[in-house]
Amino acid sequence: MMLNKPLKLLALTLIILWSWWTSFHFHGALGDPQTLLLNKGCSQYNATNLSNFNQNLNSTLRDLRNQSKSMDFGTSHHAVGADPVYGMFQCRDYLSKADCATCFSVAAAQIRNCSAGANGARVIYDGCFIRYESSGFFNQTTLPGNSMICGNKTASGGSNAFNGVTQKVLQDLQTATPRIPGYFAATKTQVAAGSGGAIYAIAQCAQSVSEGGCSECLNVGVTNIQSCLPNTDGRAYDAGCFMRYSMTPFFADNKVVDVTPYLKQQEGGNSSNNKGAIIGGVIGGVVLFMILFALFLWLRRNKKLPTRGPRGDLLGATELKGPVTYRYKDLKSATKNFSDENKLGEGGFGDVYKGTLKNGKIVAVKKLALGQSRKIDESFESEVKLISNVHHRNLVRLLGCCSKGPERILVYEYMANSSLDRYLFGEKKGNLNWKQRYDIIVGTARGLAYLHEDFHVCIIHRDIKTSNILLDDDLQPRIADFGLARLLPEDKSHLSTKFAGTLGYTAPEYAIHGQLSEKADAYSYGVVVLEIISGQKSSELRDDADGEFLLQRAWKLYEKDMHLELVDPTLDPEEYSSEEVKRIIEIALLCTQASPSTRPTMSEVVLLLKSKNLLMENMMRPTMPVFVHSSNVRSQHDTSTSTASSSVSASKATVSTSVLSAR
Ligand SMILES: *[C@@H]1O[C@H](CO)[C@@H](O)[C@H](O)[C@H]1NC(C)=O
Ligand SMILES: *[C@@H]1O[C@H](CO)[C@@H](O)[C@H](O)[C@H]1NC(C)=O
Ligand SMILES: *[C@@H]1O[C@H](CO)[C@@H](O)[C@H](O)[C@H]1NC(C)=O
Ligand SMILES: *[C@@H]1O[C@H](CO)[C@@H](O)[C@H](O)[C@H]1NC(C)=O
Ligand SMILES: *[C@@H]1O[C@H](CO)[C@@H](O)[C@H](O)[C@H]1NC(C)=O
Ligand SMILES: *[C@@H]1O[C@H](CO)[C@@H](O)[C@H](O)[C@H]1NC(C)=O
Ligand SMILES: *[C@@H]1O[C@H](CO)[C@@H](O)[C@H](O)[C@H]1NC(C)=O
């Protein structure tokens, strides 16, 4: 009884001392859920069935909230109906349970702030993050959009020592954290004896990634966060990990994790032991730090650091999503029952309608024209999936599809400025200046190069023409209808009714022999480029064009070194350089060479367009191109324009027909 009072007093004193000490050493982290918002993102895509989606989202967030009360990491997944929701949250390990729950609540309110129905979102705070998506993402580590946030205060005084030590701390965290159960490490490191100041640093990975994934993610994180030096604060975030350092304490000293045992596991192990001692910082003198810094500089110079800056706002929440399955009913009402009023055009594979979905989004709806003989099997869906995964700024995105009975419908992004042919030959003729035409020429080449070479499956378009090149709001080109040939069975001849109508663009070996390669697209591209420059249709015999087809005329003028005669008279000669125009005409003629092997690939075309000297350096000079006009070739299905000069069967049989040479 008698001892009780002094003991109590002692305890009280200790508590006061302790709280004074912590508040001195550690502003604000206790009872601080650290709800400084670092990054957020919402998907551009809306769920298809809002009520299902909201139910899934609510259930997922409810699970996560419950987990956040007792754990610092959790995932959940609900999939009622067609709009599944996958969710994940994580608190920094050093937060108390209560702070974690608070941070979660703030984050959960913020993530709701995306437009109702956004089928993915993320919010990242100092203290925690929440993310949800419409598909599983739990093992993702590093994604485009990874980035850093740097403080705005520079370390005072010996910033060389500061840089060197911080660098080392971060690299040690990257090495150690993936090996630590729970993937969390926190360190406190004196900058230099006597100079005062310590560096507080943490690294954390999502617990659902692999050790290798954690390491990979932190590797990117270190690269990002290092660029904050010599600022006193830095943070790096990514899909699967987070790093932060600061001269200001942001966690309590008792949260520090001894990382040295995890560094020792390294193969050689020699250098890290030494460095570990240095980091202890008690004996480390200025000399040692200078050595370290020199080492750092040397490493930096010798190791080419990958630059992985932010590339647009992705990082998951706005990740591009796979195809949506639309309901026939919805598309029918979106297009006013496929009314003529909503009809945008008639493409090679069916009619296209403008549609306004229930959520207000405007789309282009293509009803595939499927003849009796065209049977559609399961490969349709997988092809749609493949094509909808093609993302490039010069390609029109396929958003999804719809199957009803024998009907197949594709839903695309809507392009308000319609197609290039209208700007060259139609009602908007004369509205494109040289710069815009040049951008269209380059962008189209880029889109095709992507389809041919950069996507994991080579996609040959087969029907490049001005009406298949759409223009977005900035009049940048977007190639439409790629991959459609893949959707339809191969048994049909390449000479379908509709193809015959675009023979002015079709490579001779494909039109006549059905021999298909990427170079068939290169040919069509060359024709399109000449059309863009001249404003003359490839298949048109115009009086003001000496009664010649475009390709014939272009070649003649090229031979006579009178390229500029070809240029659209509506273009202002002040706008273009004759050298540039000449070069582009030459590239177009190279694309239309008779032999596919002499045509450049589309990525070569991009290079040739961008370089002033490449053509000359490689002494690439076109020879006479060839041109197939529809009067040379006729298919048995052809009911329209052709005035046949020779008879062609629609089968793959070879055709005896004269190809119009350019002379
Ligand atoms: C989901 O939660 C939100 C906000 O808490 C609420 O407004 C909405 O009605 C809920 N929706 C469903 C389907 O439970
Ligand atoms: C909340 O989580 C605990 C365990 O963490 C679990 O036992 C309980 O059933 C959960 N409650 C709800 C409503 O999900
Ligand atoms: C969403 O799906 C449910 C059943 O899965 C259905 O009853 C409801 O009509 C759908 N809502 C919409 C707007 O399509
Ligand atoms: C939600 O967004 C609106 C506008 O974008 C903003 O004014 C509001 O503060 C946000 N709410 C929260 C909780 O951040
Ligand atoms: C998603 O829905 C919101 C309204 O809920 C709308 O503002 C937004 O434009 C839609 N986004 C898309 C891509 O349809
Ligand atoms: C993540 O998981 C998915 C499905 O389980 C798998 O297809 C994918 O390859 C995994 N990714 C990584 C990086 O492990
Ligand atoms: C530095 O950041 C703080 C808070 O983030 C801000 O109040 C201050 O104005 C900034 N200072 C400078 C020089 O940008």
Short mmCIF file of C-alpha atoms in Angstrom, two decimals, residues 152-525:
data_model
loop_
_atom_site.label_atom_id
_atom_site.label_comp_id
_atom_site.label_asym_id
_atom_site.label_seq_id
_atom_site.Cartn_x
_atom_site.Cartn_y
_atom_site.Cartn_z
CA ASN A 152 10.05 21.27 -51.59
CA LYS A 153 12.77 21.75 -48.98
CA THR A 154 16.38 21.04 -49.76
CA ALA A 155 18.58 19.41 -47.17
CA SER A 156 20.64 22.13 -45.59
CA GLY A 157 24.40 22.04 -45.40
CA GLY A 158 26.19 18.87 -46.36
CA SER A 159 23.74 17.73 -48.96
CA ASN A 160 26.40 15.47 -50.44
CA ALA A 161 26.47 13.42 -47.28
CA PHE A 162 22.70 13.53 -47.12
CA ASN A 163 22.33 12.31 -50.69
CA GLY A 164 24.80 9.50 -50.23
CA VAL A 165 23.26 8.24 -47.01
CA THR A 166 19.70 8.47 -48.27
CA GLN A 167 20.65 6.69 -51.43
CA LYS A 168 22.12 3.86 -49.42
CA VAL A 169 19.17 3.69 -47.07
CA LEU A 170 16.76 3.39 -49.96
CA GLN A 171 18.80 0.73 -51.68
CA ASP A 172 19.00 -1.27 -48.47
CA LEU A 173 15.25 -1.00 -48.09
CA GLN A 174 14.82 -2.28 -51.61
CA THR A 175 17.08 -5.24 -50.88
CA ALA A 176 15.68 -6.09 -47.47
CA THR A 177 11.94 -5.44 -47.73
CA PRO A 178 11.04 -8.26 -50.13
CA ARG A 179 12.77 -10.70 -47.74
CA ILE A 180 10.95 -9.50 -44.65
CA PRO A 181 7.69 -11.30 -43.82
CA GLY A 182 4.88 -8.80 -44.36
CA TYR A 183 7.00 -6.81 -46.80
CA PHE A 184 7.47 -3.81 -44.53
CA ALA A 185 10.63 -2.11 -43.32
CA ALA A 186 11.26 1.16 -41.52
CA THR A 187 14.67 2.62 -40.77
CA LYS A 188 16.09 5.60 -38.97
CA THR A 189 19.58 6.60 -40.01
CA GLN A 190 21.77 9.43 -38.75
CA VAL A 191 22.99 11.55 -41.61
CA ALA A 192 26.38 12.24 -40.07
CA ALA A 193 27.78 12.33 -36.60
CA GLY A 194 27.24 15.73 -35.11
CA SER A 195 25.58 17.29 -38.14
CA GLY A 196 22.24 16.43 -36.61
CA GLY A 197 19.26 15.01 -38.31
CA ALA A 198 18.21 11.54 -39.21
CA ILE A 199 16.55 10.06 -42.23
CA TYR A 200 13.34 8.19 -41.59
CA ALA A 201 12.50 5.83 -44.40
CA ILE A 202 10.03 3.06 -45.12
CA ALA A 203 9.28 0.61 -47.87
CA GLN A 204 6.19 -1.53 -48.17
CA CYS A 205 4.79 -3.96 -50.72
CA ALA A 206 1.28 -5.29 -51.11
CA GLN A 207 1.25 -8.61 -49.33
CA SER A 208 -0.34 -10.30 -52.33
CA VAL A 209 2.70 -9.90 -54.59
CA SER A 210 5.60 -12.32 -54.80
CA GLU A 211 9.01 -11.63 -53.33
CA GLY A 212 10.32 -11.06 -56.85
CA GLY A 213 7.39 -8.78 -57.60
CA CYS A 214 8.05 -6.75 -54.47
CA SER A 215 11.69 -6.41 -55.41
CA GLU A 216 10.83 -5.40 -58.97
CA CYS A 217 8.36 -2.78 -57.76
CA LEU A 218 10.79 -1.29 -55.24
CA ASN A 219 13.46 -1.20 -57.89
CA VAL A 220 11.29 1.19 -59.87
CA GLY A 221 10.37 2.98 -56.64
CA VAL A 222 14.01 3.62 -55.72
CA THR A 223 14.68 5.02 -59.17
CA ASN A 224 11.72 7.35 -58.83
CA ILE A 225 12.29 8.46 -55.26
CA GLN A 226 16.00 9.10 -55.80
CA SER A 227 15.10 11.86 -58.17
CA CYS A 228 13.73 13.75 -55.13
CA LEU A 229 17.24 14.14 -53.67
CA PRO A 230 18.49 16.43 -52.24
CA ASN A 231 15.01 17.29 -51.01
CA THR A 232 14.35 16.37 -47.41
CA ASP A 233 11.18 14.47 -48.30
CA GLY A 234 10.25 12.00 -50.98
CA ARG A 235 7.60 9.42 -51.69
CA ALA A 236 7.31 6.88 -54.49
CA TYR A 237 4.12 5.01 -55.28
CA ASP A 238 3.25 2.23 -57.64
CA ALA A 239 0.62 -0.47 -57.98
CA GLY A 240 2.36 -2.94 -55.66
CA CYS A 241 4.59 -0.89 -53.38
CA PHE A 242 5.26 2.38 -51.59
CA MET A 243 8.39 4.13 -50.34
CA ARG A 244 8.91 7.26 -48.34
CA TYR A 245 11.81 9.05 -46.71
CA SER A 246 11.88 12.20 -44.67
CA MET A 247 14.09 14.19 -42.35
CA THR A 248 10.92 14.71 -40.33
CA PRO A 249 9.90 11.68 -38.30
CA PHE A 250 6.68 10.15 -39.57
CA PHE A 251 6.70 6.97 -37.48
CA ALA A 252 7.66 6.17 -33.93
CA ASP A 253 11.19 5.02 -33.26
CA ASN A 254 9.95 1.72 -31.87
CA LYS A 255 8.63 0.85 -35.36
CA VAL A 256 12.13 0.67 -36.76
CA VAL A 257 12.95 -2.69 -38.31
CA ASP A 258 16.50 -3.98 -38.17
CA VAL A 259 17.17 -4.70 -41.81
CA THR A 260 20.79 -5.84 -41.44
CA PRO A 261 20.03 -9.58 -41.24
CA TYR A 262 18.12 -9.31 -44.51
CA LEU A 263 20.97 -7.53 -46.21
CA LYS A 264 23.41 -10.23 -45.18
CA GLN A 265 21.58 -12.82 -47.21
CA GLN A 266 23.10 -11.23 -50.26
CA GLU A 267 25.39 -13.51 -52.22
CA GLY A 268 28.66 -11.66 -51.71
CA GLY A 269 27.51 -9.95 -48.59
CA ASN A 270 30.87 -8.25 -48.22
CA SER A 271 30.10 -4.65 -48.95
CA SER A 272 26.71 -4.45 -47.32
CA ASN A 273 28.09 -5.42 -43.93
CA ASN A 274 30.53 -2.59 -44.01
CA LYS A 275 27.94 -0.20 -45.20
CA GLY A 276 25.58 -1.32 -42.52
CA ALA A 277 28.11 -0.24 -39.95
CA ILE A 278 28.53 3.06 -41.63
CA ILE A 279 24.84 3.62 -41.60
CA GLY A 280 24.88 3.15 -37.88
CA GLY A 281 26.36 6.50 -38.31
CA VAL A 282 28.03 6.74 -34.93
CA ILE A 283 31.59 6.64 -36.18
CA GLY A 284 31.02 7.58 -39.74
CA GLY A 285 33.12 10.63 -40.48
CA VAL A 286 32.86 12.99 -43.34
CA VAL A 287 35.55 11.13 -45.25
CA LEU A 288 33.58 7.92 -45.30
CA PHE A 289 30.55 9.72 -46.53
CA MET A 290 32.52 11.38 -49.23
CA ILE A 291 33.71 7.97 -50.33
CA LEU A 292 30.14 6.74 -50.29
CA PHE A 293 28.98 9.69 -52.25
CA ALA A 294 31.73 9.25 -54.78
CA LEU A 295 30.68 5.63 -55.05
CA PHE A 296 27.13 6.72 -55.55
CA LEU A 297 28.09 9.15 -58.28
CA TRP A 298 30.19 6.49 -59.90
CA LEU A 299 27.38 3.96 -59.74
CA ARG A 300 24.99 6.49 -61.08
CA ARG A 301 27.19 7.29 -64.01
CA ASN A 302 27.83 3.67 -64.80
CA LYS A 303 24.39 2.33 -64.32
CA LYS A 304 21.96 3.81 -66.76
CA LEU A 305 19.02 4.52 -64.56
CA PRO A 306 15.81 3.71 -66.31
CA THR A 307 13.63 6.75 -66.60
CA ARG A 308 10.21 5.63 -65.65
CA GLY A 309 8.46 8.89 -65.17
CA PRO A 310 4.73 9.16 -65.25
CA ARG A 311 3.29 8.25 -68.61
CA GLY A 312 -0.21 9.54 -68.42
CA ASP A 313 -2.39 8.77 -65.49
CA LEU A 314 -2.67 5.04 -65.39
CA LEU A 315 -1.54 3.08 -62.37
CA GLY A 316 -4.40 0.72 -62.48
CA ALA A 317 -7.53 2.67 -61.81
CA THR A 318 -7.69 3.97 -65.31
CA GLU A 319 -6.24 0.81 -66.72
CA LEU A 320 -7.75 -0.01 -70.02
CA LYS A 321 -10.26 -2.76 -69.70
CA GLY A 322 -11.25 -5.69 -71.79
CA PRO A 323 -14.38 -5.82 -73.91
CA VAL A 324 -17.81 -5.17 -72.52
CA THR A 325 -20.65 -7.46 -73.46
CA TYR A 326 -23.53 -5.24 -74.43
CA ARG A 327 -27.14 -6.24 -74.44
CA TYR A 328 -28.94 -6.20 -77.74
CA LYS A 329 -31.84 -4.36 -76.19
CA ASP A 330 -29.56 -1.56 -74.99
CA LEU A 331 -27.87 -1.15 -78.34
CA LYS A 332 -31.19 -1.17 -80.09
CA SER A 333 -32.48 1.66 -77.98
CA ALA A 334 -29.13 3.47 -78.14
CA THR A 335 -29.39 3.60 -81.93
CA LYS A 336 -33.13 4.26 -82.04
CA ASN A 337 -33.72 0.80 -83.41
CA PHE A 338 -30.81 1.11 -85.85
CA SER A 339 -32.60 3.94 -87.57
CA ASP A 340 -31.37 5.59 -90.76
CA GLU A 341 -31.27 8.82 -88.85
CA ASN A 342 -28.52 7.35 -86.67
CA LYS A 343 -26.65 5.74 -89.52
CA LEU A 344 -23.08 7.00 -89.78
CA GLY A 345 -22.08 5.02 -92.80
CA GLU A 346 -21.78 1.72 -94.53
CA GLY A 347 -18.49 0.03 -93.92
CA GLY A 348 -17.01 -2.94 -95.65
CA PHE A 349 -18.28 -5.24 -92.97
CA GLY A 350 -21.63 -3.73 -92.19
CA ASP A 351 -23.50 -0.58 -91.34
CA VAL A 352 -22.40 1.76 -88.58
CA TYR A 353 -24.73 3.67 -86.32
CA LYS A 354 -24.28 6.38 -83.78
CA GLY A 355 -25.52 5.22 -80.41
CA THR A 356 -26.12 6.96 -77.11
CA LEU A 357 -25.90 4.55 -74.22
CA LYS A 358 -27.98 4.89 -71.08
CA ASN A 359 -25.06 6.44 -69.23
CA GLY A 360 -24.86 9.14 -71.88
CA LYS A 361 -21.79 7.81 -73.56
CA ILE A 362 -21.76 8.09 -77.33
CA VAL A 363 -20.48 5.08 -79.25
CA ALA A 364 -20.29 3.80 -82.80
CA VAL A 365 -22.27 0.60 -83.26
CA LYS A 366 -21.35 -1.65 -86.16
CA LYS A 367 -23.81 -4.31 -87.22
CA LEU A 368 -21.74 -6.93 -88.97
CA ALA A 369 -23.15 -7.96 -92.31
CA LEU A 370 -22.98 -11.71 -92.15
CA GLY A 371 -23.93 -13.53 -95.28
CA GLN A 372 -25.54 -16.94 -95.04
CA SER A 373 -22.29 -18.68 -95.71
CA ARG A 374 -20.49 -16.94 -92.89
CA LYS A 375 -20.79 -19.01 -89.84
CA ILE A 376 -19.63 -17.43 -86.66
CA ASP A 377 -18.27 -19.66 -83.97
CA GLU A 378 -16.78 -19.27 -80.52
CA SER A 379 -13.67 -17.73 -81.96
CA PHE A 380 -15.71 -14.55 -82.37
CA GLU A 381 -15.55 -13.73 -78.70
CA SER A 382 -11.88 -14.48 -78.36
CA GLU A 383 -11.12 -12.40 -81.42
CA VAL A 384 -13.15 -9.54 -79.99
CA LYS A 385 -11.16 -9.87 -76.82
CA LEU A 386 -7.91 -9.80 -78.73
CA ILE A 387 -8.88 -6.78 -80.79
CA SER A 388 -10.27 -4.88 -77.83
CA ASN A 389 -6.85 -5.21 -76.24
CA VAL A 390 -5.27 -3.19 -79.00
CA HIS A 391 -4.62 0.23 -77.51
CA HIS A 392 -2.89 2.87 -79.54
CA ARG A 393 -3.60 6.54 -79.95
CA ASN A 394 -3.94 6.13 -83.70
CA LEU A 395 -6.32 3.20 -83.57
CA VAL A 396 -10.04 3.26 -82.87
CA ARG A 397 -10.80 1.27 -79.75
CA LEU A 398 -13.18 -1.64 -79.84
CA LEU A 399 -15.16 -1.34 -76.60
CA GLY A 400 -17.17 -4.51 -76.76
CA CYS A 401 -19.60 -6.65 -78.61
CA CYS A 402 -23.03 -8.13 -78.59
CA SER A 403 -24.30 -11.41 -79.96
CA LYS A 404 -27.92 -12.17 -80.47
CA GLY A 405 -28.87 -15.22 -82.44
CA PRO A 406 -26.97 -14.94 -85.71
CA GLU A 407 -26.37 -11.22 -85.23
CA ARG A 408 -22.98 -9.88 -84.26
CA ILE A 409 -22.54 -6.27 -83.27
CA LEU A 410 -19.37 -4.40 -82.39
CA VAL A 411 -19.23 -1.26 -80.29
CA TYR A 412 -16.47 1.27 -80.91
CA GLU A 413 -15.31 4.61 -79.63
CA TYR A 414 -17.17 7.35 -81.39
CA MET A 415 -15.15 9.81 -83.44
CA ALA A 416 -16.97 13.08 -83.80
CA ASN A 417 -15.01 14.32 -86.80
CA SER A 418 -15.95 11.34 -88.97
CA SER A 419 -13.56 10.11 -91.61
CA LEU A 420 -10.70 11.45 -93.66
CA ASP A 421 -12.46 11.00 -96.99
CA ARG A 422 -14.98 13.64 -96.03
CA TYR A 423 -12.15 16.09 -95.42
CA LEU A 424 -10.41 15.25 -98.67
CA PHE A 425 -13.23 14.67 -101.11
CA GLY A 426 -16.48 15.30 -99.26
CA GLU A 427 -18.37 18.07 -97.61
CA LYS A 428 -15.43 19.18 -95.49
CA LYS A 429 -13.05 19.41 -98.41
CA GLY A 430 -10.44 22.10 -98.04
CA ASN A 431 -10.54 22.11 -94.25
CA LEU A 432 -7.21 20.42 -93.61
CA ASN A 433 -4.05 22.48 -93.65
CA TRP A 434 -0.62 21.02 -94.34
CA LYS A 435 0.32 20.51 -90.69
CA GLN A 436 -2.88 18.57 -90.09
CA ARG A 437 -2.32 16.46 -93.19
CA TYR A 438 1.23 15.76 -92.15
CA ASP A 439 0.06 14.66 -88.69
CA ILE A 440 -2.47 12.35 -90.31
CA ILE A 441 0.21 10.85 -92.55
CA VAL A 442 2.54 10.19 -89.62
CA GLY A 443 -0.17 9.06 -87.21
CA THR A 444 -1.61 6.58 -89.68
CA ALA A 445 1.85 5.11 -90.24
CA ARG A 446 2.31 4.80 -86.49
CA GLY A 447 -1.01 3.06 -86.04
CA LEU A 448 -0.21 0.56 -88.79
CA ALA A 449 3.30 -0.03 -87.47
CA TYR A 450 1.75 -0.85 -84.11
CA LEU A 451 -0.71 -3.31 -85.63
CA HIS A 452 1.98 -5.01 -87.68
CA GLU A 453 4.90 -5.07 -85.33
CA ASP A 454 4.19 -3.99 -81.79
CA PHE A 455 1.03 -5.78 -80.83
CA HIS A 456 1.72 -9.34 -79.79
CA VAL A 457 -0.23 -10.67 -82.74
CA CYS A 458 0.49 -9.22 -86.16
CA ILE A 459 -2.74 -7.73 -87.43
CA ILE A 460 -2.97 -6.94 -91.12
CA HIS A 461 -5.70 -4.45 -91.78
CA ARG A 462 -6.39 -5.38 -95.43
CA ASP A 463 -8.67 -2.45 -96.11
CA ILE A 464 -6.78 0.78 -95.50
CA LYS A 465 -8.50 3.66 -97.24
CA THR A 466 -9.47 7.20 -96.39
CA SER A 467 -12.94 6.24 -95.22
CA ASN A 468 -11.37 3.88 -92.67
CA ILE A 469 -9.22 6.60 -91.19
CA LEU A 470 -11.29 8.50 -88.67
CA LEU A 471 -10.36 11.81 -87.12
CA ASP A 472 -10.59 12.56 -83.43
CA ASP A 473 -11.38 15.88 -81.81
CA ASP A 474 -7.87 17.14 -82.52
CA LEU A 475 -8.00 15.88 -86.10
CA GLN A 476 -5.50 13.17 -85.25
CA PRO A 477 -6.00 9.99 -87.27
CA ARG A 478 -7.52 6.83 -85.83
CA ILE A 479 -7.58 3.75 -87.98
CA ALA A 480 -10.91 1.94 -87.84
CA ASP A 481 -11.99 -1.60 -88.63
CA PHE A 482 -8.69 -3.32 -88.02
CA GLY A 483 -8.87 -6.96 -87.13
CA LEU A 484 -12.29 -7.38 -88.66
CA ALA A 485 -11.01 -9.84 -91.20
CA ARG A 486 -9.94 -12.01 -88.27
CA LEU A 487 -13.48 -12.09 -86.99
CA LEU A 488 -14.84 -13.54 -90.16
CA PRO A 489 -14.04 -17.02 -91.37
CA GLU A 490 -11.36 -17.36 -93.99
CA ASP A 491 -13.29 -19.48 -96.43
CA LYS A 492 -14.45 -16.49 -98.39
CA SER A 493 -12.41 -15.09 -101.15
CA HIS A 494 -10.35 -12.06 -100.52
CA LEU A 495 -12.38 -10.59 -103.31
CA SER A 496 -15.55 -9.93 -101.45
CA THR A 497 -18.11 -7.64 -102.98
CA LYS A 498 -17.07 -4.80 -100.80
CA PHE A 499 -13.37 -5.24 -101.35
CA ALA A 500 -13.85 -4.87 -105.07
CA GLY A 501 -15.06 -1.38 -104.40
CA THR A 502 -11.80 -0.42 -102.75
CA LEU A 503 -9.47 -1.96 -105.25
CA GLY A 504 -8.02 1.45 -105.88
CA TYR A 505 -6.17 0.88 -102.63
CA THR A 506 -5.49 -2.81 -102.81
CA ALA A 507 -2.01 -4.15 -103.46
CA PRO A 508 -1.88 -6.03 -106.76
CA GLU A 509 -0.57 -9.28 -105.30
CA TYR A 510 -3.46 -9.34 -102.84
CA ALA A 511 -6.14 -8.21 -105.27
CA ILE A 512 -5.15 -10.71 -107.90
CA HIS A 513 -3.49 -13.61 -106.16
CA GLY A 514 -4.78 -13.24 -102.63
CA GLN A 515 -1.23 -13.11 -101.32
CA LEU A 516 -1.50 -11.30 -98.05
CA SER A 517 1.25 -9.74 -95.97
CA GLU A 518 1.76 -6.53 -93.99
CA LYS A 519 3.09 -5.08 -97.21
CA ALA A 520 -0.43 -5.08 -98.62
CA ASP A 521 -1.26 -2.47 -95.97
CA ALA A 522 1.89 -0.55 -96.85
CA TYR A 523 0.68 -0.34 -100.42
CA SER A 524 -2.75 0.96 -99.42
CA TYR A 525 -1.06 3.40 -97.09
#
